[in-house]
Structure formats: structure tokens, C-alpha cells
Amino acid sequence: AQKITQTQPGMFVQEKEAVTLDCTYDTSDPSYGLFWYKQPSSGEMIFLIYQGSYDQQNATEGRYSLNFQKARKSANLVISASQLGDSAMYFCAMREGGNNDMRFGAGTRLTVKP
Amino acid sequence: KAGVTQTPRYLIKTRGQQVTLSCSPISGHRSVSWYQQTPGQGLQFLFEYFSETQRNKGNFPGRFSGRQFSNSRSEMNVSTLELGDSALYLCASSLAGGGSYEQYFGPGTRLTVT
């Protein structure tokens, strides 16, 4: 069974600094995808970044990068140069290759301080 | 391109009633997934539809059902509502299911059961 763990219920970061949000996962399927989503207070889930289990390089999307350590089964999200608008809940999620249900972690609430 | 739309955005029902929620995916997307989000249980997968067929179902009672139409629009129905069904119901669409296909979420329907 899939399992996603986000151990940081809340994180604070100073504006313009970088922050790392932790995510570990558990699966026996060699083919899987890892996703990060942002959920502002409005409720909508916003897709940020994707990492495939066979990808050789860490994914990057603008200020977002994914620190993928396959042997440790971790997929941490790094946000560089934090902005006030980055304050939100962040969810790590995983979907196994042949499966269509995405499993989510409990989320991390990030607060960016001015 | 229009995003995922969900109607209604807010709904108040009483125990024992039934409710139908609607989701229109992004044009060209054939996979629609439904999730329930509550403060206690987090984000939980309900079911996924592809080409009018339910491919995956989460661990929810039979009171939760859904369907998908030929234009990929999807509805979910909850019968005999219980207080615990109060939640944010999110719909997500993707080109296809599984693998690397990221899901794009709608704004959600916030259901309150009294």
C-alpha cells in the first residue's frame, strides 16, 4: 500500500529565504510519480512540480525544485526566494505507475514572514 | 483554456438527504477523479473515471457513487447524508490516468451537513 508522510505540520520562513518541505513515501512499485501541490486558503489545489521514479535529474519549475533521493524514498520540495504569496498548505502526493488514485500526505502549512 | 469547474461551490444539506455534485474537466481531459478533504482525515481518494468507466474506487461506503458522461463531465452523488460527510469535495482532471499525468483540480464544493 502507498503511504506518504509529511512530518512538518507547520513551517515558517522569512521572505526571500529558501525553505525545504519534507516528504517521504513508501511503495513497492518501481514505477511511480511524485507530485507537489499548493493549496491557498481559497481551497483550490495548484499543481507545482512532478518527479518520475525513473527520472535521472531532479525536477525544477521556476522557484520550485524537488530534491529526489530515491534510496531514501524522499521527495522534498525546495522553494527558493520565498514570497508572501507562498503562504499556503503544501501537499506531497504519489501515484503508482499502473494506478489512477493519487495518495496525499497530511500537508505542511507554510507561513512566509515579511 | 478553461480550468476545471465544479458546481455548486457551496451547499448546505440536512442529514438523510442526498446531494449531487458536478465537475467539468479541462477540455480534452478524459480522466476525472474525486477527493474528499476534511480536517481530520485530510485528502482522501473517492473514485476515478475514464471514458465513462470507473477504474478505481477508494475506501468509502456505497452511499458515495459517481458517473461520467460521454463529454467527460462527471457527477458524484452522496445518498443518506451524515454529519461526517461535511467536507470539501475536490474534482481533478487529467489527460489520462496513472503515470506522470498531473491532475488539475477544480475549486471544490464545500458541503455542510446539518
Coordinates of N, CA and C in Angstrom, one line a residue:
Chain A
A1 N 0.8 -1.2 0.0 CA 0.0 0.0 0.0 C 0.9 1.3 0.0
Q2 N 0.4 2.2 -0.7 CA 1.1 3.5 -0.7 C 1.0 4.2 0.6
K3 N 2.0 5.0 0.9 CA 1.9 5.8 2.1 C 2.8 7.0 1.9
I4 N 2.3 8.2 2.2 CA 3.0 9.5 2.1 C 3.1 10.1 3.5
T5 N 4.3 10.5 3.8 CA 4.5 11.1 5.2 C 5.1 12.5 5.0
Q6 N 4.4 13.5 5.6 CA 4.9 14.8 5.7 C 4.9 15.1 7.2
T7 N 6.1 15.2 7.8 CA 6.3 15.3 9.2 C 6.3 16.7 9.8
Q8 N 6.2 17.7 8.9 CA 6.2 19.1 9.4 C 4.8 19.7 9.3
P9 N 4.0 19.7 10.4 CA 2.7 20.3 10.3 C 2.7 21.8 9.9
G10 N 3.7 22.5 10.4 CA 3.8 23.9 10.0 C 5.3 24.3 9.9
M11 N 5.5 25.3 9.0 CA 6.8 25.8 8.8 C 6.8 27.3 8.7
F12 N 7.8 28.0 9.2 CA 7.9 29.4 9.0 C 9.2 29.8 8.2
V13 N 9.1 30.7 7.4 CA 10.3 31.2 6.6 C 10.2 32.7 6.4
Q14 N 11.4 33.3 6.4 CA 11.5 34.7 6.2 C 11.4 35.0 4.7
E15 N 10.7 36.0 4.4 CA 10.6 36.4 3.0 C 12.0 36.5 2.3
K16 N 12.1 36.0 1.1 CA 13.3 36.0 0.3 C 14.3 34.8 0.6
E17 N 14.0 34.1 1.7 CA 14.8 33.0 2.0 C 14.3 31.7 1.4
A18 N 15.1 30.6 1.4 CA 14.7 29.3 0.8 C 14.1 28.5 2.0
V19 N 13.3 27.6 1.6 CA 12.7 26.6 2.6 C 12.5 25.3 2.0
T20 N 12.7 24.2 2.8 CA 12.5 22.9 2.3 C 11.4 22.2 3.1
L21 N 10.5 21.6 2.3 CA 9.3 20.9 2.9 C 9.6 19.4 2.7
D22 N 9.5 18.6 3.8 CA 9.9 17.2 3.7 C 8.7 16.3 3.3
C23 N 9.1 15.3 2.6 CA 8.1 14.3 2.1 C 8.8 12.9 2.0
T24 N 8.3 11.9 2.7 CA 8.8 10.6 2.4 C 7.7 9.7 2.0
Y25 N 8.0 8.7 1.3 CA 6.9 7.8 0.7 C 7.3 6.4 0.8
D26 N 6.4 5.5 0.7 CA 6.6 4.1 0.8 C 5.8 3.4 -0.3
T27 N 6.5 2.7 -1.2 CA 5.9 1.9 -2.2 C 6.8 0.8 -2.6
S28 N 6.2 -0.3 -3.1 CA 6.9 -1.4 -3.6 C 6.9 -1.5 -5.1
D29 N 6.2 -0.5 -5.7 CA 6.1 -0.4 -7.2 C 7.3 0.3 -7.7
P30 N 8.1 -0.2 -8.6 CA 9.3 0.5 -9.1 C 8.9 1.7 -10.0
S31 N 7.7 1.8 -10.5 CA 7.2 2.9 -11.3 C 6.2 3.7 -10.6
Y32 N 6.5 4.9 -10.3 CA 5.6 5.8 -9.6 C 5.9 7.3 -9.9
G33 N 5.0 8.1 -9.6 CA 5.2 9.5 -9.8 C 4.9 10.3 -8.5
L34 N 5.7 11.3 -8.3 CA 5.6 12.1 -7.1 C 5.2 13.5 -7.5
F35 N 4.3 14.1 -6.8 CA 3.7 15.4 -7.1 C 3.7 16.3 -5.9
W36 N 3.8 17.6 -6.1 CA 3.6 18.6 -5.0 C 2.5 19.5 -5.5
Y37 N 1.6 19.8 -4.5 CA 0.5 20.7 -4.8 C 0.5 21.8 -3.7
K38 N 0.0 23.0 -4.1 CA -0.1 24.1 -3.1 C -1.6 24.4 -3.0
Q39 N -2.1 24.5 -1.8 CA -3.5 24.9 -1.5 C -3.6 26.1 -0.7
P40 N -3.9 27.2 -1.4 CA -4.1 28.5 -0.7 C -5.4 28.4 0.1
S41 N -5.6 29.5 0.9 CA -6.8 29.5 1.7 C -8.1 29.4 0.9
S42 N -8.0 29.7 -0.4 CA -9.2 29.6 -1.2 C -9.7 28.2 -1.4
G43 N -8.8 27.3 -1.2 CA -9.2 25.8 -1.3 C -8.7 25.1 -2.6
E44 N -8.4 25.9 -3.6 CA -8.1 25.2 -4.9 C -6.7 24.6 -4.8
M45 N -6.5 23.4 -5.3 CA -5.2 22.7 -5.3 C -4.5 23.1 -6.6
I46 N -3.2 23.6 -6.4 CA -2.5 24.1 -7.6 C -1.3 23.2 -7.8
F47 N -1.1 22.6 -9.0 CA 0.0 21.7 -9.3 C 1.3 22.5 -9.3
L48 N 2.3 22.0 -8.7 CA 3.6 22.7 -8.7 C 4.7 22.0 -9.5
I49 N 4.9 20.7 -9.2 CA 6.0 20.0 -9.7 C 5.8 18.5 -9.7
Y50 N 6.5 17.8 -10.7 CA 6.3 16.4 -10.8 C 7.7 15.7 -10.9
Q51 N 7.9 14.6 -10.3 CA 9.1 13.8 -10.4 C 8.7 12.3 -10.7
G52 N 9.3 11.8 -11.7 CA 9.0 10.4 -12.0 C 10.1 9.5 -11.4
S53 N 9.7 8.3 -11.1 CA 10.7 7.4 -10.4 C 11.9 7.1 -11.2
Y54 N 11.8 7.1 -12.5 CA 12.9 6.8 -13.4 C 13.7 8.0 -13.9
D55 N 13.2 9.2 -13.4 CA 13.9 10.4 -13.9 C 15.3 10.5 -13.2
Q56 N 16.3 10.8 -14.0 CA 17.6 10.8 -13.5 C 18.0 12.1 -12.8
Q57 N 17.3 13.2 -13.3 CA 17.6 14.5 -12.7 C 16.4 15.0 -11.8
N58 N 16.8 15.8 -10.8 CA 15.7 16.4 -10.0 C 14.9 17.4 -10.8
A59 N 13.6 17.4 -10.6 CA 12.7 18.3 -11.3 C 12.8 19.7 -10.8
T60 N 12.7 20.7 -11.7 CA 12.7 22.1 -11.3 C 11.6 22.8 -12.1
E61 N 10.9 23.7 -11.5 CA 9.9 24.5 -12.1 C 10.0 25.9 -11.5
G62 N 10.7 26.8 -12.1 CA 10.9 28.2 -11.6 C 11.5 28.2 -10.2
R63 N 10.8 28.7 -9.2 CA 11.4 28.7 -7.9 C 11.3 27.4 -7.1
Y64 N 10.6 26.5 -7.7 CA 10.4 25.2 -7.1 C 11.4 24.1 -7.6
S65 N 11.9 23.4 -6.7 CA 12.7 22.2 -7.1 C 12.4 21.1 -6.2
L66 N 12.6 19.9 -6.7 CA 12.3 18.7 -6.0 C 13.6 18.0 -5.7
N67 N 13.9 17.8 -4.4 CA 15.2 17.1 -4.0 C 14.8 15.6 -3.9
F68 N 15.0 14.8 -4.9 CA 14.6 13.4 -5.0 C 15.7 12.5 -4.6
Q69 N 15.5 11.8 -3.5 CA 16.5 10.8 -3.1 C 15.8 9.5 -3.0
K70 N 16.0 8.7 -4.1 CA 15.2 7.5 -4.3 C 15.5 6.4 -3.3
A71 N 16.8 6.3 -3.0 CA 17.2 5.2 -2.0 C 16.6 5.5 -0.6
R72 N 16.4 6.8 -0.3 CA 15.8 7.2 1.0 C 14.3 7.3 0.9
K73 N 13.8 7.2 -0.3 CA 12.4 7.4 -0.6 C 11.9 8.7 0.0
S74 N 12.6 9.7 -0.4 CA 12.2 11.1 0.0 C 12.1 12.0 -1.3
A75 N 11.2 12.9 -1.2 CA 11.0 13.8 -2.3 C 10.6 15.2 -1.7
N76 N 11.7 15.9 -1.2 CA 11.5 17.2 -0.6 C 11.3 18.3 -1.6
L77 N 10.4 19.2 -1.3 CA 10.2 20.4 -2.1 C 11.0 21.5 -1.6
V78 N 11.8 22.2 -2.5 CA 12.6 23.3 -2.1 C 12.0 24.5 -2.8
I79 N 11.6 25.6 -2.0 CA 11.1 26.8 -2.6 C 12.2 27.9 -2.3
S80 N 12.7 28.4 -3.4 CA 13.7 29.5 -3.3 C 13.1 30.8 -3.2
A81 N 13.8 31.8 -2.6 CA 13.4 33.2 -2.6 C 11.9 33.3 -2.3
S82 N 11.5 32.9 -1.1 CA 10.1 32.8 -0.7 C 9.4 34.2 -0.8
Q83 N 8.2 34.1 -1.2 CA 7.4 35.3 -1.3 C 6.2 35.2 -0.4
L84 N 5.6 36.3 0.0 CA 4.4 36.3 0.9 C 3.3 35.5 0.3
G85 N 3.2 35.5 -1.0 CA 2.1 34.7 -1.7 C 2.4 33.2 -1.6
D86 N 3.5 32.8 -1.1 CA 3.8 31.3 -1.0 C 3.1 30.8 0.3
S87 N 2.6 31.6 1.1 CA 1.9 31.1 2.4 C 0.7 30.3 2.0
A88 N 0.7 29.0 2.4 CA -0.3 28.1 1.9 C -0.1 26.7 2.5
M89 N -1.0 25.8 2.3 CA -0.7 24.4 2.6 C -0.1 23.8 1.4
Y90 N 0.9 22.9 1.7 CA 1.6 22.2 0.6 C 1.4 20.7 0.8
F91 N 1.0 20.0 -0.2 CA 0.8 18.6 -0.2 C 1.7 17.8 -1.1
C92 N 2.3 16.8 -0.6 CA 3.0 15.8 -1.4 C 2.1 14.7 -1.7
A93 N 2.2 14.2 -2.9 CA 1.3 13.1 -3.4 C 2.1 12.1 -4.2
M94 N 1.6 10.9 -4.3 CA 2.2 9.9 -5.1 C 1.1 9.1 -5.8
R95 N 1.5 8.6 -7.0 CA 0.6 7.7 -7.8 C 1.5 6.7 -8.4
E96 N 1.2 5.4 -8.2 CA 1.9 4.3 -8.7 C 1.6 4.2 -10.2
G97 N 2.6 3.6 -10.9 CA 2.5 3.6 -12.4 C 1.2 3.1 -13.0
G98 N 0.7 2.0 -12.5 CA -0.5 1.5 -13.1 C -1.8 1.9 -12.4
N99 N -1.7 2.7 -11.5 CA -2.8 3.1 -10.7 C -3.3 4.5 -11.0
N100 N -4.5 4.7 -10.7 CA -5.1 6.0 -11.0 C -5.5 6.8 -9.8
D101 N -5.3 6.3 -8.6 CA -5.6 7.0 -7.5 C -4.4 7.7 -6.9
M102 N -4.5 9.0 -6.6 CA -3.4 9.7 -6.1 C -3.5 9.8 -4.5
R103 N -2.4 9.4 -3.8 CA -2.5 9.4 -2.4 C -1.7 10.7 -1.9
F104 N -2.3 11.3 -0.9 CA -1.7 12.6 -0.4 C -1.2 12.5 1.0
G105 N -0.2 13.2 1.3 CA 0.3 13.4 2.7 C -0.6 14.3 3.4
A106 N -0.3 14.5 4.7 CA -1.2 15.3 5.6 C -1.0 16.8 5.3
G107 N 0.1 17.1 4.7 CA 0.3 18.5 4.3 C 1.2 19.3 5.3
T108 N 1.8 20.4 4.8 CA 2.6 21.3 5.7 C 2.1 22.7 5.4
R109 N 1.8 23.4 6.5 CA 1.3 24.8 6.4 C 2.5 25.7 6.4
L110 N 2.8 26.3 5.3 CA 4.0 27.2 5.2 C 3.5 28.7 5.4
T111 N 4.2 29.4 6.3 CA 3.9 30.8 6.5 C 5.2 31.6 6.2
V112 N 5.0 32.5 5.3 CA 6.2 33.4 5.0 C 6.0 34.7 5.7
K113 N 7.1 35.0 6.5 CA 7.0 36.3 7.3 C 7.7 37.4 6.5
P114 N 7.1 38.6 6.6 CA 7.7 39.7 5.9 C 9.0 40.2 6.6
Chain B
K1 N -7.4 28.3 -22.1 CA -8.2 27.1 -21.9 C -8.8 27.1 -20.5
A2 N -10.1 26.9 -20.5 CA -10.8 26.9 -19.2 C -10.3 25.8 -18.3
G3 N -10.3 26.1 -16.9 CA -9.9 25.1 -16.0 C -11.0 24.2 -15.6
V4 N -10.8 23.4 -14.6 CA -11.8 22.5 -14.1 C -12.8 23.3 -13.3
T5 N -14.1 23.1 -13.6 CA -15.1 23.8 -12.9 C -16.0 22.8 -12.1
Q6 N -16.4 23.3 -11.0 CA -17.3 22.5 -10.1 C -18.5 23.3 -9.7
T7 N -19.6 22.7 -9.7 CA -20.8 23.3 -9.2 C -21.6 22.4 -8.3
P8 N -22.3 22.9 -7.3 CA -22.2 24.3 -6.8 C -20.9 24.5 -6.0
R9 N -20.6 25.7 -5.7 CA -19.4 25.9 -4.8 C -19.7 25.6 -3.4
Y10 N -20.9 25.9 -3.0 CA -21.2 25.8 -1.6 C -22.6 25.1 -1.5
L11 N -22.8 24.3 -0.5 CA -24.0 23.5 -0.4 C -24.3 23.2 1.1
I12 N -25.5 23.4 1.5 CA -25.9 23.1 2.9 C -27.1 22.1 2.8
K13 N -26.9 20.9 3.4 CA -28.0 19.9 3.4 C -28.2 19.4 4.8
T14 N -29.3 18.7 5.0 CA -29.6 18.1 6.3 C -29.4 16.6 6.2
R15 N -29.2 16.0 7.4 CA -28.9 14.6 7.5 C -30.1 13.8 6.8
G16 N -29.7 12.8 6.1 CA -30.7 11.9 5.4 C -31.0 12.3 4.0
Q17 N -30.6 13.6 3.6 CA -30.8 14.0 2.3 C -29.8 13.4 1.4
Q18 N -29.9 13.6 0.1 CA -28.9 13.2 -0.9 C -28.4 14.5 -1.6
V19 N -27.3 14.4 -2.2 CA -26.7 15.5 -2.9 C -25.9 15.0 -4.2
T20 N -26.0 15.9 -5.2 CA -25.2 15.6 -6.4 C -24.3 16.8 -6.7
L21 N -23.0 16.5 -6.9 CA -22.1 17.5 -7.2 C -21.6 17.2 -8.7
S22 N -21.3 18.3 -9.3 CA -20.9 18.3 -10.7 C -19.5 18.8 -11.0
C23 N -18.8 18.2 -12.0 CA -17.5 18.5 -12.3 C -17.3 18.5 -13.8
S24 N -16.8 19.6 -14.4 CA -16.5 19.7 -15.8 C -15.0 19.8 -16.0
P25 N -14.4 18.8 -16.6 CA -12.9 18.8 -16.7 C -12.4 19.7 -17.7
I26 N -11.1 19.9 -17.8 CA -10.4 20.7 -18.8 C -10.7 20.0 -20.1
S27 N -10.9 20.8 -21.2 CA -11.3 20.3 -22.5 C -10.1 19.3 -22.9
G28 N -10.6 18.1 -23.4 CA -9.6 17.2 -23.8 C -9.2 16.2 -22.8
H29 N -9.4 16.5 -21.5 CA -9.1 15.6 -20.4 C -10.2 14.5 -20.3
R30 N -9.7 13.2 -20.2 CA -10.7 12.1 -20.2 C -10.8 11.5 -18.8
S31 N -9.8 11.8 -17.9 CA -9.9 11.2 -16.6 C -10.3 12.2 -15.6
V32 N -11.3 11.8 -14.8 CA -11.8 12.7 -13.7 C -11.7 11.9 -12.4
S33 N -11.1 12.5 -11.4 CA -11.0 11.9 -10.1 C -11.7 12.8 -9.0
W34 N -12.2 12.2 -8.0 CA -12.9 12.9 -6.9 C -12.2 12.6 -5.6
Y35 N -12.1 13.6 -4.8 CA -11.4 13.5 -3.5 C -12.3 14.2 -2.4
Q36 N -12.2 13.7 -1.2 CA -12.9 14.3 -0.1 C -11.8 14.9 0.8
Q37 N -11.9 16.1 1.2 CA -10.9 16.7 2.1 C -11.6 17.2 3.4
T38 N -11.1 16.7 4.5 CA -11.6 17.0 5.9 C -10.5 17.3 6.8
P39 N -10.7 18.2 7.8 CA -9.5 18.5 8.7 C -9.0 17.2 9.4
G40 N -9.8 16.3 9.7 CA -9.4 15.1 10.4 C -8.7 14.0 9.6
Q41 N -9.3 13.8 8.4 CA -8.8 12.7 7.5 C -7.9 13.2 6.4
G42 N -7.9 14.5 6.2 CA -7.0 15.0 5.1 C -7.7 14.7 3.7
L43 N -6.9 14.6 2.7 CA -7.4 14.3 1.3 C -7.5 12.9 1.1
Q44 N -8.7 12.4 0.8 CA -8.9 11.0 0.5 C -9.5 10.8 -0.9
F45 N -9.0 9.8 -1.6 CA -9.4 9.5 -2.9 C -10.8 8.8 -2.8
L46 N -11.7 9.3 -3.6 CA -13.0 8.7 -3.7 C -13.1 7.7 -4.9
F47 N -13.0 8.2 -6.1 CA -13.0 7.3 -7.3 C -12.5 8.1 -8.5
E48 N -12.2 7.3 -9.5 CA -11.7 7.9 -10.8 C -12.4 7.3 -11.9
Y49 N -12.8 8.1 -12.9 CA -13.5 7.7 -14.1 C -12.6 8.1 -15.3
F50 N -12.7 7.2 -16.3 CA -12.0 7.4 -17.6 C -12.9 6.8 -18.6
S51 N -13.3 7.6 -19.6 CA -14.1 7.2 -20.7 C -15.4 6.5 -20.2
E52 N -16.0 7.1 -19.2 CA -17.3 6.7 -18.7 C -17.2 5.5 -17.8
T53 N -16.0 5.0 -17.5 CA -15.9 3.8 -16.7 C -15.1 4.1 -15.4
Q54 N -15.7 3.6 -14.3 CA -15.0 3.8 -13.0 C -13.8 2.8 -13.0
R55 N -12.6 3.3 -12.8 CA -11.4 2.5 -12.9 C -10.9 2.2 -11.5
N56 N -11.1 3.1 -10.6 CA -10.6 2.9 -9.2 C -11.6 3.5 -8.2
K57 N -11.6 2.9 -7.1 CA -12.5 3.4 -6.0 C -11.8 3.3 -4.7
G58 N -11.9 4.4 -4.0 CA -11.3 4.5 -2.6 C -12.2 3.7 -1.6
N59 N -11.7 3.8 -0.4 CA -12.4 3.1 0.7 C -13.5 3.9 1.3
F60 N -14.6 4.1 0.6 CA -15.8 4.8 1.0 C -17.0 3.9 0.9
P61 N -18.0 4.2 1.7 CA -19.2 3.3 1.7 C -20.0 3.5 0.4
G62 N -20.9 2.6 0.1 CA -21.6 2.6 -1.1 C -22.5 3.8 -1.3
R63 N -22.7 4.6 -0.2 CA -23.5 5.8 -0.3 C -22.9 6.9 -1.3
F64 N -21.6 6.7 -1.5 CA -20.9 7.6 -2.4 C -20.8 6.9 -3.8
S65 N -21.3 7.5 -4.8 CA -21.3 7.0 -6.1 C -21.0 8.1 -7.1
G66 N -20.7 7.7 -8.3 CA -20.4 8.7 -9.3 C -20.7 8.2 -10.7
R67 N -20.5 9.0 -11.7 CA -20.6 8.6 -13.0 C -19.9 9.7 -13.9
Q68 N -19.7 9.2 -15.1 CA -19.1 10.1 -16.1 C -19.8 10.0 -17.4
F69 N -20.0 11.2 -18.0 CA -20.8 11.2 -19.3 C -19.8 11.2 -20.5
S70 N -20.4 11.1 -21.6 CA -19.6 11.0 -22.8 C -18.8 12.2 -23.1
N71 N -19.2 13.3 -22.6 CA -18.4 14.6 -22.8 C -17.3 14.7 -21.7
S72 N -17.1 13.7 -20.9 CA -16.2 13.6 -19.8 C -16.6 14.4 -18.5
R73 N -17.7 15.1 -18.6 CA -18.2 15.7 -17.3 C -18.6 14.6 -16.3
S74 N -18.4 14.9 -15.1 CA -18.7 13.8 -14.1 C -19.6 14.4 -13.0
E75 N -20.3 13.5 -12.4 CA -21.1 13.8 -11.2 C -20.8 12.8 -10.1
M76 N -20.9 13.3 -8.9 CA -20.8 12.4 -7.8 C -22.0 12.6 -6.9
N77 N -22.5 11.5 -6.3 CA -23.7 11.5 -5.5 C -23.5 10.9 -4.2
V78 N -24.0 11.6 -3.2 CA -23.9 11.0 -1.8 C -25.4 10.9 -1.3
S79 N -25.8 9.7 -1.0 CA -27.1 9.5 -0.5 C -27.1 9.4 1.0
T80 N -28.2 9.6 1.6 CA -28.4 9.5 3.1 C -27.3 10.2 3.8
L81 N -27.2 11.4 3.6 CA -26.1 12.2 4.2 C -26.0 12.1 5.7
E82 N -24.7 12.0 6.1 CA -24.4 12.0 7.5 C -23.6 13.3 7.9
L83 N -23.5 13.6 9.2 CA -22.8 14.8 9.6 C -21.3 14.7 9.1
G84 N -20.8 13.5 9.2 CA -19.4 13.3 8.8 C -19.1 13.5 7.4
D85 N -20.1 13.7 6.6 CA -19.9 13.9 5.1 C -19.6 15.4 4.8
S86 N -19.7 16.2 5.9 CA -19.3 17.6 5.7 C -17.8 17.7 5.3
A87 N -17.5 18.3 4.2 CA -16.2 18.3 3.7 C -16.1 19.2 2.5
L88 N -14.8 19.4 2.0 CA -14.6 20.0 0.7 C -14.4 18.8 -0.3
Y89 N -15.2 18.8 -1.3 CA -15.1 17.8 -2.3 C -14.4 18.4 -3.6
L90 N -13.3 17.8 -3.9 CA -12.5 18.3 -5.0 C -12.5 17.3 -6.2
C91 N -12.6 17.9 -7.3 CA -12.6 17.1 -8.5 C -11.3 17.5 -9.3
A92 N -10.7 16.5 -9.9 CA -9.4 16.8 -10.7 C -9.5 16.1 -12.0
S93 N -8.9 16.7 -13.0 CA -8.9 16.1 -14.3 C -7.5 15.9 -14.8
S94 N -7.3 14.9 -15.7 CA -6.0 14.8 -16.3 C -6.2 14.2 -17.7
L95 N -5.2 14.3 -18.5 CA -5.3 13.7 -19.9 C -5.7 12.3 -19.9
A96 N -5.0 11.5 -19.0 CA -5.3 10.1 -18.9 C -4.9 9.8 -17.4
G97 N -5.2 8.6 -17.1 CA -4.9 8.2 -15.7 C -3.6 7.6 -15.5
G98 N -3.1 7.6 -14.3 CA -1.8 6.9 -14.0 C -0.6 7.7 -14.4
G99 N 0.6 7.1 -14.1 CA 1.9 7.6 -14.6 C 2.1 9.0 -14.2
S100 N 2.6 9.7 -15.2 CA 3.1 11.1 -15.0 C 2.1 12.1 -15.2
Y101 N 0.9 11.7 -15.5 CA -0.1 12.7 -15.8 C -0.5 13.5 -14.6
E102 N -0.2 14.8 -14.5 CA -0.6 15.6 -13.4 C -2.1 15.8 -13.4
Q103 N -2.6 16.0 -12.3 CA -4.1 16.3 -12.1 C -4.2 17.8 -11.9
Y104 N -5.2 18.3 -12.5 CA -5.6 19.7 -12.3 C -6.9 19.8 -11.6
F105 N -6.9 20.5 -10.5 CA -8.0 20.5 -9.6 C -9.0 21.7 -9.8
G106 N -10.2 21.4 -9.5 CA -11.2 22.5 -9.5 C -11.2 23.2 -8.2
P107 N -12.1 24.2 -8.0 CA -12.1 25.0 -6.8 C -12.8 24.3 -5.6
G108 N -13.5 23.2 -5.9 CA -14.1 22.4 -4.9 C -15.5 22.8 -4.6
T109 N -16.2 21.9 -4.0 CA -17.6 22.1 -3.5 C -17.5 21.9 -2.0
R110 N -17.9 23.0 -1.2 CA -17.9 22.8 0.2 C -19.3 22.4 0.7
L111 N -19.4 21.2 1.2 CA -20.7 20.6 1.6 C -20.8 20.7 3.1
T112 N -21.8 21.2 3.6 CA -22.1 21.2 5.0 C -23.4 20.5 5.3
V113 N -23.3 19.5 6.2 CA -24.4 18.7 6.5 C -24.8 19.0 8.0
T114 N -26.1 19.4 8.1 CA -26.6 19.8 9.5 C -27.6 18.9 10.0

